[in-house]
C-alpha cells in the first residue's frame, strides 16, 4: 500500500512540476536502470531548456549547450547516483552549497556528498551504483522538497 501511495505521489509531483506527458513519467518509473537521457529530460524540462515533448537526446544536448554537463552523453547509457546529483544540482538556485562544492565549480562528487548530507540521497547509496527509475524520481521529489522555491517554478498557488 505504501508503494502504491508513493508511486501516485511521485507521478502527481512529476506531472504537476513539469507538465510533461504521463507516458514519459510512467516509462521512467518503470525503468530498471535510469539513463542519462531520463535525468537530462527531467532537468531540461524543469528549467525550460527543452519542451516536454523533446527527445532524451535533445535534452542531453540542451544541458550540454547550457554548460551544465561536461560532455554529450549517450542518452541510453545508465547513470549513477553521483552523476544524477551533478546534473540535478544545476537545477536549483536555492542549493545550500558546501565549500568544496563551490570550490570545485559544482563537481558531481561534491554534489553527491551534499545531497547525501541533506538527505536527498539515502546514506546507504553508493556513488558509483546505477539507480532505478523509481529511485531517480524519489531523488527528484526530494530535491523539489529540499531546494525548490517559488522562483524555481515551484509556485503551486491554486488561487485560494
PDB file of C-alpha atoms in Angstrom:
ATOM      1  CA  UNK A   1       0.000   0.000   0.000  1.00  0.00           C
ATOM      2  CA  UNK A   2       2.850   2.402   0.875  1.00  0.00           C
ATOM      3  CA  UNK A   3       4.495   1.775  -2.518  1.00  0.00           C
ATOM      4  CA  UNK A   4       1.237   2.482  -4.309  1.00  0.00           C
ATOM      5  CA  UNK A   5       0.752   5.786  -2.469  1.00  0.00           C
ATOM      6  CA  UNK A   6       4.407   6.726  -3.085  1.00  0.00           C
ATOM      7  CA  UNK A   7       4.071   5.966  -6.793  1.00  0.00           C
ATOM      8  CA  UNK A   8       0.953   8.107  -7.027  1.00  0.00           C
ATOM      9  CA  UNK A   9       2.663  10.972  -5.157  1.00  0.00           C
ATOM     10  CA  UNK A  10       5.734  10.786  -7.403  1.00  0.00           C
ATOM     11  CA  UNK A  11       3.598  10.592 -10.521  1.00  0.00           C
ATOM     12  CA  UNK A  12       1.492  13.561  -9.375  1.00  0.00           C
ATOM     13  CA  UNK A  13       4.577  15.634  -8.489  1.00  0.00           C
ATOM     14  CA  UNK A  14       6.256  14.839 -11.777  1.00  0.00           C
ATOM     15  CA  UNK A  15       3.156  15.655 -13.769  1.00  0.00           C
ATOM     16  CA  UNK A  16       2.451  18.937 -11.963  1.00  0.00           C
ATOM     17  CA  UNK A  17       6.017  20.162 -11.747  1.00  0.00           C
ATOM     18  CA  UNK A  18       6.867  19.603 -15.372  1.00  0.00           C
ATOM     19  CA  UNK A  19       3.564  19.456 -17.275  1.00  0.00           C
ATOM     20  CA  UNK A  20       5.109  16.555 -19.147  1.00  0.00           C
ATOM     21  CA  UNK A  21       3.262  13.621 -20.557  1.00  0.00           C
ATOM     22  CA  UNK A  22       2.221  10.935 -18.135  1.00  0.00           C
ATOM     23  CA  UNK A  23       3.688   8.405 -20.545  1.00  0.00           C
ATOM     24  CA  UNK A  24       7.244   9.708 -20.007  1.00  0.00           C
ATOM     25  CA  UNK A  25       6.914   9.662 -16.225  1.00  0.00           C
ATOM     26  CA  UNK A  26       5.480   6.138 -16.360  1.00  0.00           C
ATOM     27  CA  UNK A  27       8.384   4.966 -18.534  1.00  0.00           C
ATOM     28  CA  UNK A  28      10.894   6.476 -16.119  1.00  0.00           C
ATOM     29  CA  UNK A  29       9.178   4.926 -13.088  1.00  0.00           C
ATOM     30  CA  UNK A  30       9.164   1.512 -14.782  1.00  0.00           C
ATOM     31  CA  UNK A  31      12.858   1.625 -15.766  1.00  0.00           C
ATOM     32  CA  UNK A  32      15.080  -0.924 -14.049  1.00  0.00           C
ATOM     33  CA  UNK A  33      18.023   1.436 -14.543  1.00  0.00           C
ATOM     34  CA  UNK A  34      17.818   5.180 -15.112  1.00  0.00           C
ATOM     35  CA  UNK A  35      19.608   6.684 -18.105  1.00  0.00           C
ATOM     36  CA  UNK A  36      21.339   9.978 -18.853  1.00  0.00           C
ATOM     37  CA  UNK A  37      18.504  10.784 -21.222  1.00  0.00           C
ATOM     38  CA  UNK A  38      15.908  10.448 -18.482  1.00  0.00           C
ATOM     39  CA  UNK A  39      17.873  12.553 -16.000  1.00  0.00           C
ATOM     40  CA  UNK A  40      18.622  15.221 -18.596  1.00  0.00           C
ATOM     41  CA  UNK A  41      14.982  15.223 -19.706  1.00  0.00           C
ATOM     42  CA  UNK A  42      13.755  15.912 -16.168  1.00  0.00           C
ATOM     43  CA  UNK A  43      16.362  18.645 -15.657  1.00  0.00           C
ATOM     44  CA  UNK A  44      15.975  20.322 -19.061  1.00  0.00           C
ATOM     45  CA  UNK A  45      12.176  20.380 -18.987  1.00  0.00           C
ATOM     46  CA  UNK A  46      12.146  21.700 -15.406  1.00  0.00           C
ATOM     47  CA  UNK A  47      14.487  24.532 -16.379  1.00  0.00           C
ATOM     48  CA  UNK A  48      12.570  25.283 -19.601  1.00  0.00           C
ATOM     49  CA  UNK A  49      15.635  24.380 -21.667  1.00  0.00           C
ATOM     50  CA  UNK A  50      13.521  21.849 -23.587  1.00  0.00           C
ATOM     51  CA  UNK A  51       9.851  21.243 -24.235  1.00  0.00           C
ATOM     52  CA  UNK A  52       8.025  18.340 -22.636  1.00  0.00           C
ATOM     53  CA  UNK A  53       7.802  16.555 -25.991  1.00  0.00           C
ATOM     54  CA  UNK A  54      11.576  16.716 -26.614  1.00  0.00           C
ATOM     55  CA  UNK A  55      13.576  13.541 -27.069  1.00  0.00           C
ATOM     56  CA  UNK A  56      16.037  12.366 -24.456  1.00  0.00           C
ATOM     57  CA  UNK A  57      18.925  13.083 -26.857  1.00  0.00           C
ATOM     58  CA  UNK A  58      17.691  16.640 -27.412  1.00  0.00           C
ATOM     59  CA  UNK A  59      17.584  17.162 -23.643  1.00  0.00           C
ATOM     60  CA  UNK A  60      21.162  15.888 -23.251  1.00  0.00           C
ATOM     61  CA  UNK A  61      22.218  18.390 -25.932  1.00  0.00           C
ATOM     62  CA  UNK A  62      20.247  21.193 -24.256  1.00  0.00           C
ATOM     63  CA  UNK A  63      22.100  20.667 -20.964  1.00  0.00           C
ATOM     64  CA  UNK A  64      25.426  20.397 -22.796  1.00  0.00           C
ATOM     65  CA  UNK A  65      24.737  23.650 -24.653  1.00  0.00           C
ATOM     66  CA  UNK A  66      23.839  25.280 -21.310  1.00  0.00           C
ATOM     67  CA  UNK A  67      27.221  24.077 -19.968  1.00  0.00           C
ATOM     68  CA  UNK A  68      25.527  22.038 -17.229  1.00  0.00           C
ATOM     69  CA  UNK A  69      27.135  18.745 -18.284  1.00  0.00           C
ATOM     70  CA  UNK A  70      30.775  18.345 -19.384  1.00  0.00           C
ATOM     71  CA  UNK A  71      30.181  16.152 -22.443  1.00  0.00           C
ATOM     72  CA  UNK A  72      27.474  14.930 -24.776  1.00  0.00           C
ATOM     73  CA  UNK A  73      26.459  11.735 -23.021  1.00  0.00           C
ATOM     74  CA  UNK A  74      24.765   8.873 -24.820  1.00  0.00           C
ATOM     75  CA  UNK A  75      21.121   9.223 -23.779  1.00  0.00           C
ATOM     76  CA  UNK A  76      20.780   5.433 -23.403  1.00  0.00           C
ATOM     77  CA  UNK A  77      23.759   4.937 -21.052  1.00  0.00           C
ATOM     78  CA  UNK A  78      22.964   4.146 -17.438  1.00  0.00           C
ATOM     79  CA  UNK A  79      23.612   6.848 -14.861  1.00  0.00           C
ATOM     80  CA  UNK A  80      24.983   6.635 -11.305  1.00  0.00           C
ATOM     81  CA  UNK A  81      23.897   8.375  -8.107  1.00  0.00           C
ATOM     82  CA  UNK A  82      26.882  10.710  -8.332  1.00  0.00           C
ATOM     83  CA  UNK A  83      26.060  11.708 -11.909  1.00  0.00           C
ATOM     84  CA  UNK A  84      22.391  12.304 -11.038  1.00  0.00           C
ATOM     85  CA  UNK A  85      23.441  14.580  -8.186  1.00  0.00           C
ATOM     86  CA  UNK A  86      25.752  16.504 -10.511  1.00  0.00           C
ATOM     87  CA  UNK A  87      23.001  17.085 -13.061  1.00  0.00           C
ATOM     88  CA  UNK A  88      20.200  17.837 -10.585  1.00  0.00           C
ATOM     89  CA  UNK A  89      22.386  20.213  -8.549  1.00  0.00           C
ATOM     90  CA  UNK A  90      22.419  22.620 -11.502  1.00  0.00           C
ATOM     91  CA  UNK A  91      18.618  22.881 -11.418  1.00  0.00           C
ATOM     92  CA  UNK A  92      18.229  24.815  -8.191  1.00  0.00           C
ATOM     93  CA  UNK A  93      19.299  28.298  -7.132  1.00  0.00           C
ATOM     94  CA  UNK A  94      18.394  27.530  -3.513  1.00  0.00           C
ATOM     95  CA  UNK A  95      21.071  24.849  -3.074  1.00  0.00           C
ATOM     96  CA  UNK A  96      22.908  25.011   0.268  1.00  0.00           C
ATOM     97  CA  UNK A  97      26.330  24.876  -1.354  1.00  0.00           C
ATOM     98  CA  UNK A  98      29.247  23.460   0.604  1.00  0.00           C
ATOM     99  CA  UNK A  99      32.713  24.964   0.427  1.00  0.00           C
ATOM    100  CA  UNK A 100      34.054  22.043  -1.622  1.00  0.00           C
ATOM    101  CA  UNK A 101      31.065  22.082  -3.988  1.00  0.00           C
ATOM    102  CA  UNK A 102      31.661  25.776  -4.647  1.00  0.00           C
ATOM    103  CA  UNK A 103      35.459  25.414  -4.881  1.00  0.00           C
ATOM    104  CA  UNK A 104      35.165  22.652  -7.485  1.00  0.00           C
ATOM    105  CA  UNK A 105      32.626  24.623  -9.539  1.00  0.00           C
ATOM    106  CA  UNK A 106      29.820  22.190  -8.741  1.00  0.00           C
ATOM    107  CA  UNK A 107      31.528  18.841  -9.294  1.00  0.00           C
ATOM    108  CA  UNK A 108      29.345  15.746  -9.296  1.00  0.00           C
ATOM    109  CA  UNK A 109      31.367  14.241  -6.455  1.00  0.00           C
ATOM    110  CA  UNK A 110      30.617  17.105  -4.075  1.00  0.00           C
ATOM    111  CA  UNK A 111      27.033  17.456  -5.300  1.00  0.00           C
ATOM    112  CA  UNK A 112      26.587  13.787  -4.343  1.00  0.00           C
ATOM    113  CA  UNK A 113      28.097  14.392  -0.894  1.00  0.00           C
ATOM    114  CA  UNK A 114      25.887  17.466  -0.450  1.00  0.00           C
ATOM    115  CA  UNK A 115      22.761  15.539  -1.454  1.00  0.00           C
ATOM    116  CA  UNK A 116      23.635  12.751   0.994  1.00  0.00           C
ATOM    117  CA  UNK A 117      24.212  15.192   3.854  1.00  0.00           C
ATOM    118  CA  UNK A 118      20.903  16.931   3.086  1.00  0.00           C
ATOM    119  CA  UNK A 119      19.064  13.586   2.992  1.00  0.00           C
ATOM    120  CA  UNK A 120      18.158  13.876  -0.692  1.00  0.00           C
ATOM    121  CA  UNK A 121      20.095  10.684  -1.428  1.00  0.00           C
ATOM    122  CA  UNK A 122      19.941   7.840   1.078  1.00  0.00           C
ATOM    123  CA  UNK A 123      23.066   7.404   3.190  1.00  0.00           C
ATOM    124  CA  UNK A 124      23.257   3.751   2.099  1.00  0.00           C
ATOM    125  CA  UNK A 125      23.563   4.691  -1.612  1.00  0.00           C
ATOM    126  CA  UNK A 126      26.888   4.084  -3.353  1.00  0.00           C
ATOM    127  CA  UNK A 127      28.084   6.910  -5.615  1.00  0.00           C
ATOM    128  CA  UNK A 128      29.045   4.510  -8.438  1.00  0.00           C
ATOM    129  CA  UNK A 129      25.845   2.457  -8.294  1.00  0.00           C
ATOM    130  CA  UNK A 130      23.215   2.658 -11.023  1.00  0.00           C
ATOM    131  CA  UNK A 131      19.727   3.516  -9.822  1.00  0.00           C
ATOM    132  CA  UNK A 132      16.233   2.604 -10.952  1.00  0.00           C
ATOM    133  CA  UNK A 133      13.717   4.988 -12.465  1.00  0.00           C
ATOM    134  CA  UNK A 134      11.741   4.934  -9.233  1.00  0.00           C
ATOM    135  CA  UNK A 135      14.872   5.878  -7.246  1.00  0.00           C
ATOM    136  CA  UNK A 136      15.517   8.684  -9.753  1.00  0.00           C
ATOM    137  CA  UNK A 137      12.022  10.057  -9.219  1.00  0.00           C
ATOM    138  CA  UNK A 138      12.460   9.752  -5.435  1.00  0.00           C
ATOM    139  CA  UNK A 139      15.610  11.902  -5.673  1.00  0.00           C
ATOM    140  CA  UNK A 140      13.830  14.429  -7.870  1.00  0.00           C
ATOM    141  CA  UNK A 141      10.952  14.628  -5.414  1.00  0.00           C
ATOM    142  CA  UNK A 142      13.381  15.080  -2.506  1.00  0.00           C
ATOM    143  CA  UNK A 143      15.224  17.820  -4.459  1.00  0.00           C
ATOM    144  CA  UNK A 144      11.969  19.649  -5.157  1.00  0.00           C
ATOM    145  CA  UNK A 145      11.068  19.449  -1.477  1.00  0.00           C
ATOM    146  CA  UNK A 146      14.524  20.433  -0.181  1.00  0.00           C
ATOM    147  CA  UNK A 147      15.642  23.029  -2.742  1.00  0.00           C
ATOM    148  CA  UNK A 148      12.598  24.086  -4.753  1.00  0.00           C
ATOM    149  CA  UNK A 149      11.456  27.681  -4.447  1.00  0.00           C
ATOM    150  CA  UNK A 150       8.777  29.865  -5.957  1.00  0.00           C
ATOM    151  CA  UNK A 151      11.404  31.283  -8.354  1.00  0.00           C
ATOM    152  CA  UNK A 152      12.374  27.786  -9.495  1.00  0.00           C
ATOM    153  CA  UNK A 153       8.930  27.148 -10.940  1.00  0.00           C
ATOM    154  CA  UNK A 154       7.517  25.630  -7.773  1.00  0.00           C
ATOM    155  CA  UNK A 155       4.650  28.098  -7.328  1.00  0.00           C
ATOM    156  CA  UNK A 156       1.674  25.848  -6.701  1.00  0.00           C
ATOM    157  CA  UNK A 157      -0.766  28.678  -5.993  1.00  0.00           C
ATOM    158  CA  UNK A 158      -4.235  27.282  -6.587  1.00  0.00           C
ATOM    159  CA  UNK A 159      -5.916  30.677  -6.337  1.00  0.00           C
ATOM    160  CA  UNK A 160      -7.215  30.254  -2.782  1.00  0.00           C
TER     161      UNK A 160
END
